[in-house]
Amino acid sequence: LQPGDLCRPAAIAGLGQIAFRAGDHTNAIALLKEAVDLNGGKAITDPGAVDSLGRAYASAGSRELAIALFESAVTECKAADAPLEQLRFSILLANALIDNGAFADAERTLAEVIQIAERLPDPIMSARVLWSQSRLHGLRGEAPLAAKYARRALDILERTEQTTYVGMAYHLLAFAEIESGQGDQALETLARGRALFGGELTKAGDARFSIEEARALVLTGQVNEAARAASVAFELVDELSPGDRGGAYVALGDVFRASGDLGRARMLYEQGLELVLEHNRGRALEAGRKYADLLEADGDTAGALRVLRLATDLSPAQATVRPA
């Protein structure tokens, strides 16, 4: 297609979507941004391209760019009286804000669109709102509420044919069950989610499931099995975005600490803290506190205080620390 052809933006966006799904975030961002620019920067013209561009920004560690993109899209959709697109981009914005530790802003964003979701006959969108609410409560340490919304999302998704969404809803529910101390139930939930994916589970998905399996195994007292599951996850963790990888290191540090491998736990906490300070400051206090605990146990009180001060200074004021 020649420059100026009306179909060219869609073709470039298609190439960007392929690059994004292949994990090539650099090319995905370049292609999707070109497609969006060719459409005059309008989100409504090709919502899928803007959706994937924002996700690619986040996956590459540029959450601020993702947030700005989704905020602009929400404003545009409100002005155009396009409720379905407004709902779509509001959910994406809320999740980007959650990942960035801006929980209060995420809550306000979700509150604005809950009524839209209730009016629209779109079960997937309704489930996404519930999914986002579950993530928000989970990261705030409100495990019972997180489990409640995850189950509601799962109930909706199980009535659809969206196998991938159902599988990830099981993962989300397992996270909430682990936070509530229900290790056995979480292992059953994770097994159902893995079964739904079958051979289509990506390496990144495998890493996420393995991390939660390791955490659940710690709760059930199976520390050796937990360490093995954590080792599997550690081999796959590079498939995650930098911000998610930081959180994964902290979670895996918990597992190795429980299994008695304090040296490896300390290394993971240190690596996790470095990544979350750069890419996901909403997790900084949690990572800093756990790393400081190990340093203090080793007699390095000065190092522990330095880590806590760094994590506190750079953590968003509105972020809430999850319980250990």
mmCIF file of C-alpha atoms in Angstrom:
data_model
loop_
_atom_site.group_PDB
_atom_site.id
_atom_site.type_symbol
_atom_site.label_atom_id
_atom_site.label_comp_id
_atom_site.label_asym_id
_atom_site.label_seq_id
_atom_site.Cartn_x
_atom_site.Cartn_y
_atom_site.Cartn_z
ATOM 1 C CA LEU A 1 0.000 0.000 0.000
ATOM 2 C CA GLN A 2 1.271 3.438 -0.941
ATOM 3 C CA PRO A 3 1.436 6.371 1.494
ATOM 4 C CA GLY A 4 -1.939 8.070 1.556
ATOM 5 C CA ASP A 5 -3.885 4.853 0.960
ATOM 6 C CA LEU A 6 -6.799 4.718 3.424
ATOM 7 C CA CYS A 7 -6.015 1.078 4.245
ATOM 8 C CA ARG A 8 -2.366 1.741 5.104
ATOM 9 C CA PRO A 9 -2.901 2.583 8.827
ATOM 10 C CA ALA A 10 -4.794 -0.679 9.379
ATOM 11 C CA ALA A 11 -2.035 -2.681 7.663
ATOM 12 C CA ILE A 12 0.679 -1.032 9.771
ATOM 13 C CA ALA A 13 -1.401 -1.587 12.907
ATOM 14 C CA GLY A 14 -1.688 -5.264 11.940
ATOM 15 C CA LEU A 15 2.092 -5.542 11.732
ATOM 16 C CA GLY A 16 2.301 -3.830 15.118
ATOM 17 C CA GLN A 17 -0.160 -6.302 16.631
ATOM 18 C CA ILE A 18 1.916 -9.216 15.328
ATOM 19 C CA ALA A 19 5.095 -7.710 16.792
ATOM 20 C CA PHE A 20 3.349 -7.131 20.140
ATOM 21 C CA ARG A 21 2.099 -10.700 20.364
ATOM 22 C CA ALA A 22 5.589 -11.935 19.493
ATOM 23 C CA GLY A 23 7.004 -9.925 22.411
ATOM 24 C CA ASP A 24 8.922 -7.522 20.146
ATOM 25 C CA HIS A 25 7.897 -4.405 22.042
ATOM 26 C CA THR A 26 10.323 -2.036 20.313
ATOM 27 C CA ASN A 27 8.948 -2.721 16.831
ATOM 28 C CA ALA A 28 5.407 -2.987 18.156
ATOM 29 C CA ILE A 29 5.601 0.513 19.640
ATOM 30 C CA ALA A 30 7.097 1.999 16.469
ATOM 31 C CA LEU A 31 4.497 0.415 14.178
ATOM 32 C CA LEU A 32 1.462 0.998 16.389
ATOM 33 C CA LYS A 33 2.448 4.614 17.055
ATOM 34 C CA GLU A 34 2.817 5.157 13.297
ATOM 35 C CA ALA A 35 -0.631 3.671 12.727
ATOM 36 C CA VAL A 36 -2.199 5.831 15.432
ATOM 37 C CA ASP A 37 -0.479 8.960 14.062
ATOM 38 C CA LEU A 38 -1.760 8.158 10.555
ATOM 39 C CA ASN A 39 -5.262 8.051 12.049
ATOM 40 C CA GLY A 40 -4.763 11.570 13.380
ATOM 41 C CA GLY A 41 -4.088 10.301 16.901
ATOM 42 C CA LYS A 42 -7.764 9.361 17.279
ATOM 43 C CA ALA A 43 -8.412 6.390 19.549
ATOM 44 C CA ILE A 44 -11.927 5.801 18.202
ATOM 45 C CA THR A 45 -10.656 5.269 14.650
ATOM 46 C CA ASP A 46 -8.784 2.095 15.641
ATOM 47 C CA PRO A 47 -9.268 1.289 19.357
ATOM 48 C CA GLY A 48 -7.353 -1.971 19.034
ATOM 49 C CA ALA A 49 -4.187 -0.201 17.887
ATOM 50 C CA VAL A 50 -4.334 2.272 20.796
ATOM 51 C CA ASP A 51 -5.108 -0.579 23.214
ATOM 52 C CA SER A 52 -2.044 -2.560 22.093
ATOM 53 C CA LEU A 53 0.194 0.516 21.934
ATOM 54 C CA GLY A 54 -0.550 1.278 25.574
ATOM 55 C CA ARG A 55 0.048 -2.336 26.579
ATOM 56 C CA ALA A 56 3.324 -2.327 24.633
ATOM 57 C CA TYR A 57 4.431 0.843 26.441
ATOM 58 C CA ALA A 58 3.657 -0.808 29.791
ATOM 59 C CA SER A 59 5.391 -4.053 28.838
ATOM 60 C CA ALA A 60 8.489 -2.074 27.859
ATOM 61 C CA GLY A 61 8.498 -0.368 31.265
ATOM 62 C CA SER A 62 7.030 2.968 30.092
ATOM 63 C CA ARG A 63 3.912 2.985 32.279
ATOM 64 C CA GLU A 64 3.711 6.785 32.311
ATOM 65 C CA LEU A 65 3.363 6.803 28.511
ATOM 66 C CA ALA A 66 0.677 4.121 28.743
ATOM 67 C CA ILE A 67 -1.228 6.115 31.358
ATOM 68 C CA ALA A 68 -1.037 9.328 29.289
ATOM 69 C CA LEU A 69 -2.232 7.476 26.175
ATOM 70 C CA PHE A 70 -5.199 5.866 27.939
ATOM 71 C CA GLU A 71 -6.141 9.122 29.709
ATOM 72 C CA SER A 72 -6.250 10.895 26.344
ATOM 73 C CA ALA A 73 -8.354 8.072 24.875
ATOM 74 C CA VAL A 74 -10.851 8.222 27.759
ATOM 75 C CA THR A 75 -11.226 11.993 27.334
ATOM 76 C CA GLU A 76 -11.758 11.580 23.584
ATOM 77 C CA CYS A 77 -14.387 8.852 24.046
ATOM 78 C CA LYS A 78 -16.276 10.897 26.643
ATOM 79 C CA ALA A 79 -16.420 13.870 24.261
ATOM 80 C CA ALA A 80 -17.591 11.618 21.416
ATOM 81 C CA ASP A 81 -20.262 9.970 23.606
ATOM 82 C CA ALA A 82 -18.816 6.528 22.874
ATOM 83 C CA PRO A 83 -19.555 4.555 26.086
ATOM 84 C CA LEU A 84 -18.214 1.177 24.956
ATOM 85 C CA GLU A 85 -14.847 2.659 23.966
ATOM 86 C CA GLN A 86 -14.830 4.820 27.104
ATOM 87 C CA LEU A 87 -15.317 1.681 29.192
ATOM 88 C CA ARG A 88 -12.554 -0.145 27.339
ATOM 89 C CA PHE A 89 -9.963 2.595 27.812
ATOM 90 C CA SER A 90 -11.050 3.333 31.392
ATOM 91 C CA ILE A 91 -10.380 -0.296 32.336
ATOM 92 C CA LEU A 92 -6.982 -0.160 30.631
ATOM 93 C CA LEU A 93 -6.223 3.126 32.396
ATOM 94 C CA ALA A 94 -7.259 1.720 35.778
ATOM 95 C CA ASN A 95 -5.007 -1.308 35.365
ATOM 96 C CA ALA A 96 -2.059 0.866 34.303
ATOM 97 C CA LEU A 97 -2.634 3.044 37.377
ATOM 98 C CA ILE A 98 -2.798 -0.048 39.606
ATOM 99 C CA ASP A 99 0.489 -1.298 38.175
ATOM 100 C CA ASN A 100 1.995 2.147 38.823
ATOM 101 C CA GLY A 101 0.874 2.130 42.453
ATOM 102 C CA ALA A 102 -1.714 4.908 41.969
ATOM 103 C CA PHE A 103 -4.490 2.997 43.708
ATOM 104 C CA ALA A 104 -6.676 5.997 44.597
ATOM 105 C CA ASP A 105 -6.682 7.218 40.981
ATOM 106 C CA ALA A 106 -7.468 3.684 39.769
ATOM 107 C CA GLU A 107 -10.388 3.454 42.176
ATOM 108 C CA ARG A 108 -11.816 6.765 40.954
ATOM 109 C CA THR A 109 -11.454 5.652 37.335
ATOM 110 C CA LEU A 110 -13.290 2.385 37.976
ATOM 111 C CA ALA A 111 -16.030 4.129 39.967
ATOM 112 C CA GLU A 112 -16.790 6.335 36.952
ATOM 113 C CA VAL A 113 -17.408 3.413 34.588
ATOM 114 C CA ILE A 114 -19.067 0.759 36.753
ATOM 115 C CA GLN A 115 -22.513 2.064 35.798
ATOM 116 C CA ILE A 116 -21.565 2.024 32.114
ATOM 117 C CA ALA A 117 -20.561 -1.630 32.437
ATOM 118 C CA GLU A 118 -23.880 -2.461 34.094
ATOM 119 C CA ARG A 119 -25.830 -0.833 31.225
ATOM 120 C CA LEU A 120 -23.946 -2.446 28.349
ATOM 121 C CA PRO A 121 -24.818 -6.029 27.310
ATOM 122 C CA ASP A 122 -21.146 -7.015 27.073
ATOM 123 C CA PRO A 123 -20.149 -9.741 29.553
ATOM 124 C CA ILE A 124 -16.442 -9.470 28.740
ATOM 125 C CA MET A 125 -16.358 -5.769 29.588
ATOM 126 C CA SER A 126 -18.294 -6.375 32.815
ATOM 127 C CA ALA A 127 -15.834 -9.108 33.761
ATOM 128 C CA ARG A 128 -12.902 -6.796 33.021
ATOM 129 C CA VAL A 129 -14.279 -4.184 35.431
ATOM 130 C CA LEU A 130 -14.636 -6.838 38.134
ATOM 131 C CA TRP A 131 -11.163 -8.146 37.293
ATOM 132 C CA SER A 132 -9.682 -4.670 37.770
ATOM 133 C CA GLN A 133 -11.528 -4.235 41.060
ATOM 134 C CA SER A 134 -10.112 -7.567 42.230
ATOM 135 C CA ARG A 135 -6.548 -6.533 41.323
ATOM 136 C CA LEU A 136 -6.987 -3.211 43.120
ATOM 137 C CA HIS A 137 -8.217 -4.809 46.346
ATOM 138 C CA GLY A 138 -5.596 -7.560 46.135
ATOM 139 C CA LEU A 139 -2.687 -5.126 45.903
ATOM 140 C CA ARG A 140 -4.176 -3.114 48.748
ATOM 141 C CA GLY A 141 -4.046 -6.218 50.927
ATOM 142 C CA GLU A 142 -7.857 -6.598 50.983
ATOM 143 C CA ALA A 143 -7.872 -10.302 50.146
ATOM 144 C CA PRO A 144 -11.551 -11.140 50.901
ATOM 145 C CA LEU A 145 -12.769 -8.352 48.595
ATOM 146 C CA ALA A 146 -10.241 -9.344 45.937
ATOM 147 C CA ALA A 147 -11.540 -12.927 46.022
ATOM 148 C CA LYS A 148 -15.157 -11.725 45.884
ATOM 149 C CA TYR A 149 -14.630 -9.713 42.696
ATOM 150 C CA ALA A 150 -12.448 -12.399 41.121
ATOM 151 C CA ARG A 151 -15.196 -15.006 41.637
ATOM 152 C CA ARG A 152 -17.798 -12.659 40.144
ATOM 153 C CA ALA A 153 -15.570 -12.134 37.107
ATOM 154 C CA LEU A 154 -15.010 -15.861 36.806
ATOM 155 C CA ASP A 155 -18.755 -16.581 37.005
ATOM 156 C CA ILE A 156 -19.341 -14.246 34.047
ATOM 157 C CA LEU A 157 -16.426 -15.525 31.984
ATOM 158 C CA GLU A 158 -17.323 -19.186 32.444
ATOM 159 C CA ARG A 159 -20.580 -18.479 30.603
ATOM 160 C CA THR A 160 -18.626 -17.265 27.583
ATOM 161 C CA GLU A 161 -16.243 -19.033 25.227
ATOM 162 C CA GLN A 162 -13.293 -16.838 26.204
ATOM 163 C CA THR A 163 -10.963 -19.591 27.418
ATOM 164 C CA THR A 164 -7.947 -17.295 27.840
ATOM 165 C CA TYR A 165 -9.859 -14.838 30.013
ATOM 166 C CA VAL A 166 -11.260 -17.682 32.117
ATOM 167 C CA GLY A 167 -7.776 -19.134 32.614
ATOM 168 C CA MET A 168 -6.367 -15.810 33.776
ATOM 169 C CA ALA A 169 -9.397 -15.264 36.017
ATOM 170 C CA TYR A 170 -8.479 -18.507 37.777
ATOM 171 C CA HIS A 171 -4.959 -17.099 38.223
ATOM 172 C CA LEU A 172 -6.380 -13.890 39.695
ATOM 173 C CA LEU A 173 -8.649 -15.822 42.048
ATOM 174 C CA ALA A 174 -5.719 -17.988 43.186
ATOM 175 C CA PHE A 175 -3.744 -14.839 44.033
ATOM 176 C CA ALA A 176 -6.608 -13.654 46.256
ATOM 177 C CA GLU A 177 -6.917 -17.092 47.874
ATOM 178 C CA ILE A 178 -3.186 -17.118 48.675
ATOM 179 C CA GLU A 179 -3.458 -13.663 50.236
ATOM 180 C CA SER A 180 -6.288 -15.088 52.376
ATOM 181 C CA GLY A 181 -4.114 -18.035 53.450
ATOM 182 C CA GLN A 182 -6.050 -20.663 51.463
ATOM 183 C CA GLY A 183 -3.113 -22.568 49.982
ATOM 184 C CA ASP A 184 -4.910 -25.827 49.160
ATOM 185 C CA GLN A 185 -7.788 -24.027 47.460
ATOM 186 C CA ALA A 186 -5.344 -21.884 45.480
ATOM 187 C CA LEU A 187 -3.513 -24.964 44.177
ATOM 188 C CA GLU A 188 -6.809 -26.402 42.925
ATOM 189 C CA THR A 189 -7.716 -23.080 41.296
ATOM 190 C CA LEU A 190 -4.321 -22.830 39.576
ATOM 191 C CA ALA A 191 -4.626 -26.399 38.295
ATOM 192 C CA ARG A 192 -7.976 -25.538 36.682
ATOM 193 C CA GLY A 193 -6.451 -22.467 35.055
ATOM 194 C CA ARG A 194 -3.495 -24.405 33.652
ATOM 195 C CA ALA A 195 -5.825 -27.080 32.295
ATOM 196 C CA LEU A 196 -7.828 -24.472 30.394
ATOM 197 C CA PHE A 197 -4.719 -23.122 28.658
ATOM 198 C CA GLY A 198 -3.381 -26.567 27.819
ATOM 199 C CA GLY A 199 -0.468 -26.259 25.412
ATOM 200 C CA GLU A 200 -1.284 -22.616 24.626
ATOM 201 C CA LEU A 201 0.118 -21.197 27.876
ATOM 202 C CA THR A 202 2.890 -18.730 27.028
ATOM 203 C CA LYS A 203 6.217 -18.652 28.870
ATOM 204 C CA ALA A 204 5.129 -15.458 30.621
ATOM 205 C CA GLY A 205 1.874 -17.147 31.653
ATOM 206 C CA ASP A 206 3.797 -20.193 32.847
ATOM 207 C CA ALA A 207 5.998 -17.908 34.962
ATOM 208 C CA ARG A 208 2.950 -16.258 36.560
ATOM 209 C CA PHE A 209 1.294 -19.585 37.351
ATOM 210 C CA SER A 210 4.534 -21.080 38.711
ATOM 211 C CA ILE A 211 5.048 -18.118 41.060
ATOM 212 C CA GLU A 212 1.576 -18.497 42.564
ATOM 213 C CA GLU A 213 1.991 -22.278 42.776
ATOM 214 C CA ALA A 214 5.214 -21.793 44.733
ATOM 215 C CA ARG A 215 3.522 -19.334 47.096
ATOM 216 C CA ALA A 216 0.580 -21.690 47.613
ATOM 217 C CA LEU A 217 2.896 -24.610 48.321
ATOM 218 C CA VAL A 218 4.601 -22.594 51.069
ATOM 219 C CA LEU A 219 1.211 -22.068 52.695
ATOM 220 C CA THR A 220 0.524 -25.805 52.671
ATOM 221 C CA GLY A 221 3.914 -26.570 54.242
ATOM 222 C CA GLN A 222 5.371 -28.177 51.106
ATOM 223 C CA VAL A 223 8.529 -26.059 51.161
ATOM 224 C CA ASN A 224 10.683 -28.372 49.020
ATOM 225 C CA GLU A 225 8.033 -28.493 46.302
ATOM 226 C CA ALA A 226 7.662 -24.721 46.647
ATOM 227 C CA ALA A 227 11.387 -24.244 46.045
ATOM 228 C CA ARG A 228 11.204 -26.419 42.931
ATOM 229 C CA ALA A 229 8.241 -24.439 41.576
ATOM 230 C CA ALA A 230 10.094 -21.205 42.353
ATOM 231 C CA SER A 231 13.141 -22.467 40.445
ATOM 232 C CA VAL A 232 10.937 -23.130 37.399
ATOM 233 C CA ALA A 233 9.485 -19.630 37.671
ATOM 234 C CA PHE A 234 12.953 -18.110 38.035
ATOM 235 C CA GLU A 235 14.014 -19.643 34.710
ATOM 236 C CA LEU A 236 10.995 -18.039 33.002
ATOM 237 C CA VAL A 237 10.847 -14.684 34.776
ATOM 238 C CA ASP A 238 12.727 -12.818 32.032
ATOM 239 C CA GLU A 239 9.603 -13.243 29.882
ATOM 240 C CA LEU A 240 7.821 -10.713 32.115
ATOM 241 C CA SER A 241 7.960 -6.932 31.763
ATOM 242 C CA PRO A 242 10.547 -5.177 33.989
ATOM 243 C CA GLY A 243 7.941 -3.970 36.494
ATOM 244 C CA ASP A 244 6.264 -7.371 36.725
ATOM 245 C CA ARG A 245 9.675 -9.034 36.955
ATOM 246 C CA GLY A 246 10.505 -6.899 39.986
ATOM 247 C CA GLY A 247 7.349 -8.043 41.754
ATOM 248 C CA ALA A 248 8.093 -11.628 40.738
ATOM 249 C CA TYR A 249 11.573 -11.460 42.278
ATOM 250 C CA VAL A 250 10.047 -10.288 45.573
ATOM 251 C CA ALA A 251 7.475 -13.108 45.542
ATOM 252 C CA LEU A 252 10.155 -15.683 44.740
ATOM 253 C CA GLY A 253 12.317 -14.226 47.508
ATOM 254 C CA ASP A 254 9.492 -15.019 49.927
ATOM 255 C CA VAL A 255 9.475 -18.629 48.761
ATOM 256 C CA PHE A 256 13.225 -19.146 49.069
ATOM 257 C CA ARG A 257 13.199 -17.427 52.447
ATOM 258 C CA ALA A 258 10.525 -19.862 53.647
ATOM 259 C CA SER A 259 12.579 -22.802 52.341
ATOM 260 C CA GLY A 260 15.652 -21.616 54.279
ATOM 261 C CA ASP A 261 17.699 -20.404 51.289
ATOM 262 C CA LEU A 262 18.338 -16.946 52.758
ATOM 263 C CA GLY A 263 21.221 -16.111 50.419
ATOM 264 C CA ARG A 264 19.063 -16.560 47.348
ATOM 265 C CA ALA A 265 16.162 -14.736 49.003
ATOM 266 C CA ARG A 266 18.398 -11.755 49.772
ATOM 267 C CA MET A 267 19.643 -11.658 46.174
ATOM 268 C CA LEU A 268 16.078 -11.751 44.829
ATOM 269 C CA TYR A 269 14.854 -9.032 47.194
ATOM 270 C CA GLU A 270 17.754 -6.815 46.134
ATOM 271 C CA GLN A 271 17.083 -7.385 42.416
ATOM 272 C CA GLY A 272 13.359 -6.967 42.939
ATOM 273 C CA LEU A 273 13.819 -3.677 44.798
ATOM 274 C CA GLU A 274 16.028 -2.289 42.017
ATOM 275 C CA LEU A 275 13.411 -3.110 39.371
ATOM 276 C CA VAL A 276 10.342 -1.872 41.255
ATOM 277 C CA LEU A 277 12.075 1.403 42.137
ATOM 278 C CA GLU A 278 12.596 1.986 38.424
ATOM 279 C CA HIS A 279 9.433 0.498 36.944
ATOM 280 C CA ASN A 280 6.792 -0.190 39.626
ATOM 281 C CA ARG A 281 7.184 2.033 42.676
ATOM 282 C CA GLY A 282 3.863 0.902 44.108
ATOM 283 C CA ARG A 283 5.707 -2.233 45.249
ATOM 284 C CA ALA A 284 8.754 -0.382 46.642
ATOM 285 C CA LEU A 285 7.785 -0.369 50.330
ATOM 286 C CA GLU A 286 6.964 -4.076 50.260
ATOM 287 C CA ALA A 287 10.237 -5.000 48.570
ATOM 288 C CA GLY A 288 12.285 -2.645 50.741
ATOM 289 C CA ARG A 289 10.812 -3.907 53.980
ATOM 290 C CA LYS A 290 11.480 -7.546 53.148
ATOM 291 C CA TYR A 291 15.029 -6.874 51.980
ATOM 292 C CA ALA A 292 15.679 -4.776 55.094
ATOM 293 C CA ASP A 293 14.381 -7.571 57.353
ATOM 294 C CA LEU A 294 17.017 -9.968 56.001
ATOM 295 C CA LEU A 295 19.783 -7.369 56.234
ATOM 296 C CA GLU A 296 18.857 -6.664 59.853
ATOM 297 C CA ALA A 297 18.796 -10.391 60.636
ATOM 298 C CA ASP A 298 22.352 -10.563 59.287
ATOM 299 C CA GLY A 299 23.385 -7.752 61.634
ATOM 300 C CA ASP A 300 23.566 -5.094 58.916
ATOM 301 C CA THR A 301 21.364 -2.526 60.660
ATOM 302 C CA ALA A 302 22.824 0.403 58.736
ATOM 303 C CA GLY A 303 22.130 -1.344 55.426
ATOM 304 C CA ALA A 304 18.567 -2.128 56.512
ATOM 305 C CA LEU A 305 17.900 1.511 57.419
ATOM 306 C CA ARG A 306 19.400 2.692 54.117
ATOM 307 C CA VAL A 307 17.131 0.336 52.131
ATOM 308 C CA LEU A 308 14.017 1.361 54.067
ATOM 309 C CA ARG A 309 14.808 5.050 53.620
ATOM 310 C CA LEU A 310 15.317 4.599 49.879
ATOM 311 C CA ALA A 311 12.099 2.609 49.459
ATOM 312 C CA THR A 312 10.111 5.104 51.538
ATOM 313 C CA ASP A 313 11.467 8.179 49.741
ATOM 314 C CA LEU A 314 10.733 6.813 46.270
ATOM 315 C CA SER A 315 7.418 5.056 46.957
ATOM 316 C CA PRO A 316 4.155 6.791 45.908
ATOM 317 C CA ALA A 317 2.438 8.297 48.938
ATOM 318 C CA GLN A 318 -0.884 6.657 48.086
ATOM 319 C CA ALA A 319 0.496 3.142 47.646
ATOM 320 C CA THR A 320 -0.422 0.582 50.261
ATOM 321 C CA VAL A 321 1.945 -2.162 51.370
ATOM 322 C CA ARG A 322 0.609 -5.677 51.042
ATOM 323 C CA PRO A 323 0.932 -7.844 54.144
ATOM 324 C CA ALA A 324 3.878 -10.248 54.136
#
